[in-house]
mmCIF file of C-alpha atoms in Angstrom:
data_model
loop_
_atom_site.group_PDB
_atom_site.id
_atom_site.type_symbol
_atom_site.label_atom_id
_atom_site.label_comp_id
_atom_site.label_asym_id
_atom_site.label_seq_id
_atom_site.Cartn_x
_atom_site.Cartn_y
_atom_site.Cartn_z
ATOM 1 C CA UNK A 54 0.000 0.000 0.000
ATOM 2 C CA UNK A 55 1.283 3.455 -0.856
ATOM 3 C CA UNK A 56 1.863 6.084 1.822
ATOM 4 C CA UNK A 57 -1.336 6.782 3.722
ATOM 5 C CA UNK A 58 -2.487 9.000 6.555
ATOM 6 C CA UNK A 59 -4.539 7.431 9.302
ATOM 7 C CA UNK A 60 -6.930 9.491 11.425
ATOM 8 C CA UNK A 61 -9.975 9.188 13.647
ATOM 9 C CA UNK A 62 -13.061 11.147 12.644
ATOM 10 C CA UNK A 63 -15.859 11.187 15.214
ATOM 11 C CA UNK A 64 -15.035 7.684 16.420
ATOM 12 C CA UNK A 65 -14.425 6.154 12.980
ATOM 13 C CA UNK A 66 -10.890 5.168 12.034
ATOM 14 C CA UNK A 67 -10.053 6.211 8.464
ATOM 15 C CA UNK A 68 -7.009 5.847 6.228
ATOM 16 C CA UNK A 69 -6.443 8.194 3.270
ATOM 17 C CA UNK A 70 -3.961 8.115 0.379
ATOM 18 C CA UNK A 71 -3.101 11.548 -1.045
ATOM 19 C CA UNK A 72 -1.528 9.885 -4.094
ATOM 20 C CA UNK A 73 -4.594 7.905 -5.176
ATOM 21 C CA UNK A 74 -7.395 9.801 -3.420
ATOM 22 C CA UNK A 75 -8.700 6.534 -1.977
ATOM 23 C CA UNK A 76 -10.036 6.264 1.551
ATOM 24 C CA UNK A 77 -10.574 3.197 3.728
ATOM 25 C CA UNK A 78 -12.687 2.656 6.837
ATOM 26 C CA UNK A 79 -11.632 0.256 9.582
ATOM 27 C CA UNK A 80 -14.275 -2.361 10.294
ATOM 28 C CA UNK A 81 -15.048 -3.757 13.734
ATOM 29 C CA UNK A 82 -13.043 -6.859 12.774
ATOM 30 C CA UNK A 83 -9.963 -4.641 12.350
ATOM 31 C CA UNK A 84 -9.813 -5.118 8.573
ATOM 32 C CA UNK A 85 -9.808 -2.125 6.241
ATOM 33 C CA UNK A 86 -12.581 -1.621 3.669
ATOM 34 C CA UNK A 87 -12.260 0.711 0.697
ATOM 35 C CA UNK A 88 -14.945 3.397 0.736
ATOM 36 C CA UNK A 89 -16.700 3.414 -2.619
ATOM 37 C CA UNK A 90 -19.394 5.720 -3.988
ATOM 38 C CA UNK A 91 -22.861 4.763 -2.770
ATOM 39 C CA UNK A 92 -26.179 5.007 -4.520
ATOM 40 C CA UNK A 93 -27.752 7.492 -2.093
ATOM 41 C CA UNK A 94 -25.878 10.479 -3.497
ATOM 42 C CA UNK A 95 -25.047 10.410 -7.192
ATOM 43 C CA UNK A 96 -22.493 13.239 -7.033
ATOM 44 C CA UNK A 97 -20.435 12.616 -3.895
ATOM 45 C CA UNK A 98 -19.108 9.662 -1.945
ATOM 46 C CA UNK A 99 -20.739 9.642 1.486
ATOM 47 C CA UNK A 100 -19.917 7.985 4.785
ATOM 48 C CA UNK A 101 -22.572 7.311 7.394
ATOM 49 C CA UNK A 102 -21.633 8.755 10.767
ATOM 50 C CA UNK A 103 -24.281 8.051 13.347
ATOM 51 C CA UNK A 104 -27.569 8.885 11.672
ATOM 52 C CA UNK A 105 -26.106 11.366 9.171
ATOM 53 C CA UNK A 106 -24.475 10.888 5.783
ATOM 54 C CA UNK A 107 -21.297 12.988 5.611
ATOM 55 C CA UNK A 108 -19.661 13.775 2.279
ATOM 56 C CA UNK A 109 -16.235 12.152 2.260
ATOM 57 C CA UNK A 110 -14.461 15.028 0.493
ATOM 58 C CA UNK A 111 -15.646 17.395 3.245
ATOM 59 C CA UNK A 112 -14.346 15.061 5.969
ATOM 60 C CA UNK A 113 -10.920 14.876 4.312
ATOM 61 C CA UNK A 114 -10.780 18.643 3.765
ATOM 62 C CA UNK A 115 -11.824 19.280 7.357
ATOM 63 C CA UNK A 116 -9.097 17.014 8.721
ATOM 64 C CA UNK A 117 -6.283 18.273 6.489
ATOM 65 C CA UNK A 118 -7.153 21.999 6.505
ATOM 66 C CA UNK A 119 -7.490 22.228 10.274
ATOM 67 C CA UNK A 120 -4.800 19.744 11.300
ATOM 68 C CA UNK A 121 -7.374 17.330 12.651
ATOM 69 C CA UNK A 122 -9.497 19.814 14.578
ATOM 70 C CA UNK A 123 -13.169 19.604 13.720
ATOM 71 C CA UNK A 124 -14.821 22.631 12.180
ATOM 72 C CA UNK A 125 -17.835 23.445 14.306
ATOM 73 C CA UNK A 126 -19.744 26.522 13.206
ATOM 74 C CA UNK A 127 -18.668 26.500 9.589
ATOM 75 C CA UNK A 128 -18.582 23.948 6.801
ATOM 76 C CA UNK A 129 -15.716 23.529 4.351
ATOM 77 C CA UNK A 130 -16.667 24.792 0.905
ATOM 78 C CA UNK A 131 -14.693 25.353 -2.274
ATOM 79 C CA UNK A 132 -11.613 27.436 -1.580
ATOM 80 C CA UNK A 133 -10.086 29.734 -4.171
ATOM 81 C CA UNK A 134 -6.286 30.140 -4.222
#
């Protein structure tokens, strides 16, 4: 596996590869499962956290832009250079 970054997001252990853009979720068994696009949202890959579906690209942006601190009052949107 190429170089990955592992982090915990609201109690879910995730692993992300900057090179490939792939993300994995750790199952209860300890094995890693690749997160693939679901059918509930045709535009974005989502991850169920509790009772909510979170868009995966927003989770990754939140973790990497804030150094792992959760954004509370604001949501990450498209950022212009």
